CSV table of C-alpha atoms and ligand atoms in Angstrom, one decimal:
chain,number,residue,atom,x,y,z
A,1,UNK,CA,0.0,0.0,0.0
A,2,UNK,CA,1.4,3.5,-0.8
A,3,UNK,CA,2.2,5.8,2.0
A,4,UNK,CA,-0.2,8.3,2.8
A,5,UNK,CA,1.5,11.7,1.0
A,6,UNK,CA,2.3,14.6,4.0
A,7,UNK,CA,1.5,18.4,2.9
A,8,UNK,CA,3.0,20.8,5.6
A,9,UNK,CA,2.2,24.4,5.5
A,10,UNK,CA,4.8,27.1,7.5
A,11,UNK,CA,3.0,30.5,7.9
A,12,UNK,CA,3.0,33.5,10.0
A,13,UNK,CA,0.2,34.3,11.5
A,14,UNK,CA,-3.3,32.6,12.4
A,15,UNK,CA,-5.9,32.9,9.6
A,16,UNK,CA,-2.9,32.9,7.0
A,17,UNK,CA,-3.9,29.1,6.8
A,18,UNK,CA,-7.7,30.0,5.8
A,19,UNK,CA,-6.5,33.3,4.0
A,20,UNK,CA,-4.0,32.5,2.2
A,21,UNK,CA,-4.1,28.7,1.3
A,22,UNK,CA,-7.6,27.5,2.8
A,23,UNK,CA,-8.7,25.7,-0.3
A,24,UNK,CA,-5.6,23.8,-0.8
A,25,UNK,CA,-5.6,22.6,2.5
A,26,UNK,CA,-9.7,21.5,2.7
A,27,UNK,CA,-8.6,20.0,-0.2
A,28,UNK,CA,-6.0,17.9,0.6
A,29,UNK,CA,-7.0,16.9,4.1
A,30,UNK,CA,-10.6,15.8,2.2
A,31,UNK,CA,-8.2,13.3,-0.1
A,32,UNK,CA,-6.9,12.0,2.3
A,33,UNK,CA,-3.3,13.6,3.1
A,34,UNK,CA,-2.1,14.5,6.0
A,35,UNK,CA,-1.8,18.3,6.3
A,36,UNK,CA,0.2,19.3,9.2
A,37,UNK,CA,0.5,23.5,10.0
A,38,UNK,CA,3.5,25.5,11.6
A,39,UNK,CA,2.1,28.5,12.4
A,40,UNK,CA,4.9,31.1,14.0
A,41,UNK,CA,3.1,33.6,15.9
A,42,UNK,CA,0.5,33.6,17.8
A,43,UNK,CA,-0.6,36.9,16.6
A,44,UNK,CA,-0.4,38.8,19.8
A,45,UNK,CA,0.5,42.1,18.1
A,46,UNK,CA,-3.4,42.4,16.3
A,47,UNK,CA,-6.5,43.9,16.4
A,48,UNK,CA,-8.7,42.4,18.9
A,49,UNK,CA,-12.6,42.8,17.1
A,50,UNK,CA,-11.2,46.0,15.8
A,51,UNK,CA,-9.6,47.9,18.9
A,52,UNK,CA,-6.4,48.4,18.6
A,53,UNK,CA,-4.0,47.4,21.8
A,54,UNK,CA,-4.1,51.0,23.3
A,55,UNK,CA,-7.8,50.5,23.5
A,56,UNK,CA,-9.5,49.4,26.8
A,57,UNK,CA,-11.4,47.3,25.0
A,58,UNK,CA,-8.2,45.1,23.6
A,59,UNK,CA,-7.3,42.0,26.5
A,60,UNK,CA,-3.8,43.2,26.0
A,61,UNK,CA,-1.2,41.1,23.7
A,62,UNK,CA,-1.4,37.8,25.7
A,63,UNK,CA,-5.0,37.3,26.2
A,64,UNK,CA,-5.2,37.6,22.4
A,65,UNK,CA,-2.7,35.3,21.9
A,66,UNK,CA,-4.7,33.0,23.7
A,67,UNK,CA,-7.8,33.7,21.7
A,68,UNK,CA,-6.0,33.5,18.6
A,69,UNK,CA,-4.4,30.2,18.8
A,70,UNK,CA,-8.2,28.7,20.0
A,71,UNK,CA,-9.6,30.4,16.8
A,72,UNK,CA,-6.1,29.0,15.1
A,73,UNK,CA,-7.1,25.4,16.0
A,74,UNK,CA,-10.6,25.9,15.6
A,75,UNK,CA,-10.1,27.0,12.0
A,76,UNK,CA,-7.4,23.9,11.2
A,77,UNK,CA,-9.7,21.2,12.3
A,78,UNK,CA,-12.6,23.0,10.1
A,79,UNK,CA,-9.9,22.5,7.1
A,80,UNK,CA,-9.0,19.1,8.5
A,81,UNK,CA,-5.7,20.2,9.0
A,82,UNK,CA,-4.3,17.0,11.2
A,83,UNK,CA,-1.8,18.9,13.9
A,84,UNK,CA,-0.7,22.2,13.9
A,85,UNK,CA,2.2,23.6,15.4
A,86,UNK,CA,3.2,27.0,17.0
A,87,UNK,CA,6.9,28.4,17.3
A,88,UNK,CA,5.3,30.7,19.6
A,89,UNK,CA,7.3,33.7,17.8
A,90,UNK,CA,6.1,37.6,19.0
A,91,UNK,CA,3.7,38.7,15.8
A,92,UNK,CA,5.5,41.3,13.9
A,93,UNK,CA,8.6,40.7,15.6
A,94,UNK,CA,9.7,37.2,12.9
A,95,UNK,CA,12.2,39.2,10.8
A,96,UNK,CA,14.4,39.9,13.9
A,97,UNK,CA,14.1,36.1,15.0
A,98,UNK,CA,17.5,34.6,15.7
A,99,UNK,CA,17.9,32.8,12.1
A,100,UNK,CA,19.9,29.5,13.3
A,101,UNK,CA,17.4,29.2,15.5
A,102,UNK,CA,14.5,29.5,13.6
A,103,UNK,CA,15.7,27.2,10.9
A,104,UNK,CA,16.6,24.8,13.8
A,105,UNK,CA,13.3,24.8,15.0
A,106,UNK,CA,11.5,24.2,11.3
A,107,UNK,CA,14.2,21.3,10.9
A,108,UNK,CA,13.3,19.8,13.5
A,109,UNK,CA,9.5,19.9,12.3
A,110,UNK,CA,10.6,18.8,9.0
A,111,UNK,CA,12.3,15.6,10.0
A,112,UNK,CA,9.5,14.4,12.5
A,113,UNK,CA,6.8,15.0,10.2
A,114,UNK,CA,8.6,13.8,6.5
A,115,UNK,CA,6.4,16.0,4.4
A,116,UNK,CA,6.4,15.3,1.2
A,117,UNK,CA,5.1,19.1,0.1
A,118,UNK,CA,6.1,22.3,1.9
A,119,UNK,CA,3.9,25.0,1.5
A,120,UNK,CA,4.9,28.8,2.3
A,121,UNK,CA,5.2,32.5,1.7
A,122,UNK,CA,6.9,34.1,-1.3
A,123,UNK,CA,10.0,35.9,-1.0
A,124,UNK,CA,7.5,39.1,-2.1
A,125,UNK,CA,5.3,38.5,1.5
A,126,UNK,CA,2.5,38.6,-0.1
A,127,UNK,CA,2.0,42.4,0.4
A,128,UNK,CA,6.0,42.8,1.8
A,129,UNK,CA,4.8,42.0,5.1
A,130,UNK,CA,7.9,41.4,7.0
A,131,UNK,CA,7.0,38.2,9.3
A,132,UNK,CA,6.0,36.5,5.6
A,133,UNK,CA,9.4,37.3,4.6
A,134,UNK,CA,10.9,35.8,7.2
A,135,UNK,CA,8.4,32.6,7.3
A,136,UNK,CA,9.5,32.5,3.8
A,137,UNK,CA,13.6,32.5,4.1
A,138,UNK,CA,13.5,30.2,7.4
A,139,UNK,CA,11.2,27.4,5.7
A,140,UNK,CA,13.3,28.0,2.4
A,141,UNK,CA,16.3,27.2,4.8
A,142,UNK,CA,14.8,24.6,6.5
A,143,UNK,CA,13.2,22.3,3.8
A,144,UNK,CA,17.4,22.2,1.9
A,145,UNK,CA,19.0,22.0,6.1
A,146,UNK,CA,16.7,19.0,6.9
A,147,UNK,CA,18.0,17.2,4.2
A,148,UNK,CA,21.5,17.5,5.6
A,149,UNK,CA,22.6,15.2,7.5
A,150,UNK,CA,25.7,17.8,8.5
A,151,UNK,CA,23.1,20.3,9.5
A,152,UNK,CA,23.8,19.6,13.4
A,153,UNK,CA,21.1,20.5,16.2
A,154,UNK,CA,21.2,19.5,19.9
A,155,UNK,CA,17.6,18.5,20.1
A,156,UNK,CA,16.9,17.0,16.7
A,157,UNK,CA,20.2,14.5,16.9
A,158,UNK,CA,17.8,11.6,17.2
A,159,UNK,CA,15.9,12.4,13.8
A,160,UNK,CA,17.0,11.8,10.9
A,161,UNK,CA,17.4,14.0,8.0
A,162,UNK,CA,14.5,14.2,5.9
A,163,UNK,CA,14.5,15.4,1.7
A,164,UNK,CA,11.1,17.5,1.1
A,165,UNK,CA,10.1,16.5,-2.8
A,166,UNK,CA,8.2,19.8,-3.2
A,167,UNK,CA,8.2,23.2,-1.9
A,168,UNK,CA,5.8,25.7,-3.2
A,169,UNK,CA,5.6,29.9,-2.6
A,170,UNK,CA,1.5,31.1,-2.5
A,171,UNK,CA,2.0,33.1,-5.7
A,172,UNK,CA,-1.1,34.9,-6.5
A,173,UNK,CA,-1.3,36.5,-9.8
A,174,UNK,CA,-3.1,40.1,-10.3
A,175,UNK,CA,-6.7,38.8,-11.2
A,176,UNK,CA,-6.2,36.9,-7.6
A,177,UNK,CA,-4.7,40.0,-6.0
A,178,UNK,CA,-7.9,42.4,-7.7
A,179,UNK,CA,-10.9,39.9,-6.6
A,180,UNK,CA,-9.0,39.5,-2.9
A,181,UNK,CA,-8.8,43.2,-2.4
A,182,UNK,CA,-12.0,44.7,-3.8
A,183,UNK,CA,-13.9,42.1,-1.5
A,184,UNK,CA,-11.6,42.4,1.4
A,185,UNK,CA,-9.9,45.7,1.7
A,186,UNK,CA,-6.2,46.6,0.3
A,187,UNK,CA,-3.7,45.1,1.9
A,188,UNK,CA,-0.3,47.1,3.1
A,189,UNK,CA,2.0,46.8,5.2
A,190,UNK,CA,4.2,49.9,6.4
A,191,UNK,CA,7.9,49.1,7.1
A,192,UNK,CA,10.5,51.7,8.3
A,193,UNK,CA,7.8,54.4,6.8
A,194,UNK,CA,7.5,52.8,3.8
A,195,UNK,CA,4.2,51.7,2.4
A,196,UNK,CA,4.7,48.2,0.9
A,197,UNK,CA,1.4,46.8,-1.7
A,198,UNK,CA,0.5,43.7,-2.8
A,199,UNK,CA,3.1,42.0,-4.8
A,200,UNK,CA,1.2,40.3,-8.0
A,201,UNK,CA,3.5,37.6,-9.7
A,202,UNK,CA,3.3,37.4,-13.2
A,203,UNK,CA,1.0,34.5,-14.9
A,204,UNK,CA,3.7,32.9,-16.5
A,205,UNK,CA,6.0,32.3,-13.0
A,206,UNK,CA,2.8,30.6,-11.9
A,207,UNK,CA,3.6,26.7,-12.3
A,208,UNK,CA,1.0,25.3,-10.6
A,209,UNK,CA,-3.0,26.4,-10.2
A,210,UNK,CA,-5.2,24.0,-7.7
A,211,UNK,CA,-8.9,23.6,-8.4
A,212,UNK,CA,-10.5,24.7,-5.2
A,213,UNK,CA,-13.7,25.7,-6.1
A,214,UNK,CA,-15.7,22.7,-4.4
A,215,UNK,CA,-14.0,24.4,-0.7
A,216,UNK,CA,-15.0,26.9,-0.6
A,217,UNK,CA,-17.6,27.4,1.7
A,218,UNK,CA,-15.1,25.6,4.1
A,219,UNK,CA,-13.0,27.9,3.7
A,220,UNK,CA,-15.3,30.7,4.5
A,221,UNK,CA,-16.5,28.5,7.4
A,222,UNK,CA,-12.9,28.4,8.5
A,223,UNK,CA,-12.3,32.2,8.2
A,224,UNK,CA,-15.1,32.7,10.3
A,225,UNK,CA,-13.2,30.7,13.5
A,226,UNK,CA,-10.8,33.9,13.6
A,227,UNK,CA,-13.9,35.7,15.2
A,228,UNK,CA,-11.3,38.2,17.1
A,229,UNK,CA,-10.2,39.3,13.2
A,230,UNK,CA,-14.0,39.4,12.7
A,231,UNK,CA,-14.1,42.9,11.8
A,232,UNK,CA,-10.9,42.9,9.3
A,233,UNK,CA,-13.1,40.7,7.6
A,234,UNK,CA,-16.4,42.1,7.5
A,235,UNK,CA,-16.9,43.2,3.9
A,236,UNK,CA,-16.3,39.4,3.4
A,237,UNK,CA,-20.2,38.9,4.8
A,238,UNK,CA,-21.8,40.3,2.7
A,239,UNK,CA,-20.3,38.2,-0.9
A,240,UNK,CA,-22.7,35.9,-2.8
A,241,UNK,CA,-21.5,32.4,-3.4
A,242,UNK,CA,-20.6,33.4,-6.6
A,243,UNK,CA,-18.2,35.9,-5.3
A,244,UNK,CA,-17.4,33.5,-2.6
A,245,UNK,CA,-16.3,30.7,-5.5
A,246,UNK,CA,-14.7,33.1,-7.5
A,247,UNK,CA,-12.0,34.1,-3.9
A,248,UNK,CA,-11.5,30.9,-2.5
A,249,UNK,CA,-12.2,28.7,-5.8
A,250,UNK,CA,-8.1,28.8,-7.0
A,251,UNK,CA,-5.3,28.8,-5.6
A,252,UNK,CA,-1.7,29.6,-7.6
A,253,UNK,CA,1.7,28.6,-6.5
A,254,UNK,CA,5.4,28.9,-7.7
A,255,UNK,CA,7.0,25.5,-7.9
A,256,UNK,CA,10.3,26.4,-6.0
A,257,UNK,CA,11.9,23.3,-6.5
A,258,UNK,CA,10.6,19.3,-6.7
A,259,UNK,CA,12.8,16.4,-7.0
A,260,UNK,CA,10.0,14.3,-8.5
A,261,UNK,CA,8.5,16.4,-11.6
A,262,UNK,CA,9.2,18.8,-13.6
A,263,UNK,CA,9.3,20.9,-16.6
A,264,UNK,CA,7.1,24.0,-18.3
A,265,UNK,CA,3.8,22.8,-17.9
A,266,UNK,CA,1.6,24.1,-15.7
A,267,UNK,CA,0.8,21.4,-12.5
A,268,UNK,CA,-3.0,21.5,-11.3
A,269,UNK,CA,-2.0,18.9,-8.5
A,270,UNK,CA,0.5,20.0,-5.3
A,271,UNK,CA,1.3,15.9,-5.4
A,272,UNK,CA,2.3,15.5,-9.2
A,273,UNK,CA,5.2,12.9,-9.1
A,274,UNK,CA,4.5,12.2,-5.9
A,275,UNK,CA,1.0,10.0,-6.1
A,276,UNK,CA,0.7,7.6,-8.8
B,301,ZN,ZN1,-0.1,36.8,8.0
């Protein structure tokens, strides 16, 4: 019998997982996979229902952590997301992370789990947000490190090293980027007094396109678990199932590297090469 294929998914922030890859999770989980999530933060440094921390409203940066990671879990086991993981990183604080250590921590991850897929950020952040960045470079790191079997760490001696097939960058194209942003609200980030936009990659670095459309009202119902976000995502209530299908019905990757397929066609399937 053929192993069950692993899909692991390294991200930020809770809701990324429903946000930013929801359908390919459902998905995946529904055939059967195992999806595992590493989330990083516990998004302490957010909104809470719309106050911001100042406010006497907001629980202060721990409480919310707590709430988050219960809306986190919530929202995984609405996508059938099998374990998830927190590094327990402070929210916008992942770019000044100790980089051995972060990489150290994701190998370690890597080699217990033995995905087959990886699944992150872009090097672009999505919208240049600097903890996607980060997400992004430490997983990159990690998924070539846990292959290594020189890549040395006290508390993962005992496993051994493990070769990811597949890792994938959420690359969303501008149609993606338009449709996300006129139903949701423009996304920046400001960093260092710049104002950084969403970073559309170009259709043809787009290697691979996943058929999500039949998720997405679970996606929507997983959204809907970050009830603390509630108000970030508002607008979101009041889309048909039309508009709905057309958000959450796609989802576009870049192909960094895969050991198992290749070449210039585009992939419609995140386990090409890997299932039979
Ligand atoms: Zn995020």
């Amino acid at each position: 019998m053929m192993r069950t294929p692993k899909l692991m998914a390294v991200l930020a922030h809770p809701d990324d997982e429903s946000l930013g890859v929801g359908g390919t999770l459902a998905k995946y989980a529904s055939e059967g996979a195992d999806v595992f999530l590493l989330t990083a933060t516990r998004g302490d440094s957010g909104r809470f229902r719309g106050y911001r921390l100042d406010d006497p409203q907001h629980p202060g940066p721990l409480a919310l952590a707590n709430i988050r990671e219960a809306e986190l879990r919530a929202a995984a086991s609405v996508l059938g997301v099998r374990e998830v993981s927190i590094l327990d990183y402070h929210d916008q604080h992942l770019d000044r992370a100790n980089p051995r250590d972060a990489v150290t921590t994701i190998v370690g991850h890597i080699r217990r789990v033995q995905p087959d897929v990886v699944l992150t950020f872009g090097p672009d952040g999505a919208y240049g947000h600097p903890d996607h960045i980060a997400i992004s470079q430490f997983t990159t790191a990690a998924t070539v490190a846990a292959a290594d079997r020189a890549f040395p760490c006290d508390e993962i001696e005992a496993l051994q090293p493990h070769a990811v097939s597949k890792l994938y960058y959420i690359a969303w194209p501008e149609s993606t980027w338009k449709a996300y942003q006129s139903a949701f609200r423009k996304l920046v980030s400001t960093v260092d007094g710049i104002e950084r936009q969403a970073a559309p990659w170009p259709d043809w670095a787009i290697t691979t396109v996943i058929d999500t459309r039949s998720f997405w009202s679970t996606v929507w119902r997983a959204i809907c678990c970050h009830e603390s976000q509630v108000t970030a995502y508002g607008r979101l209530k009041d889309l048909s199932p039309d508009d709905h299908e057309a958000l959450w019905g796609q989802q576009s990757f870049y192909r960094v590297f895969s050991t198992v397929n290749g070449g210039r066609g585009r992939e419609t399937d995140l386990l090409e090469g890997i299932r039979p």
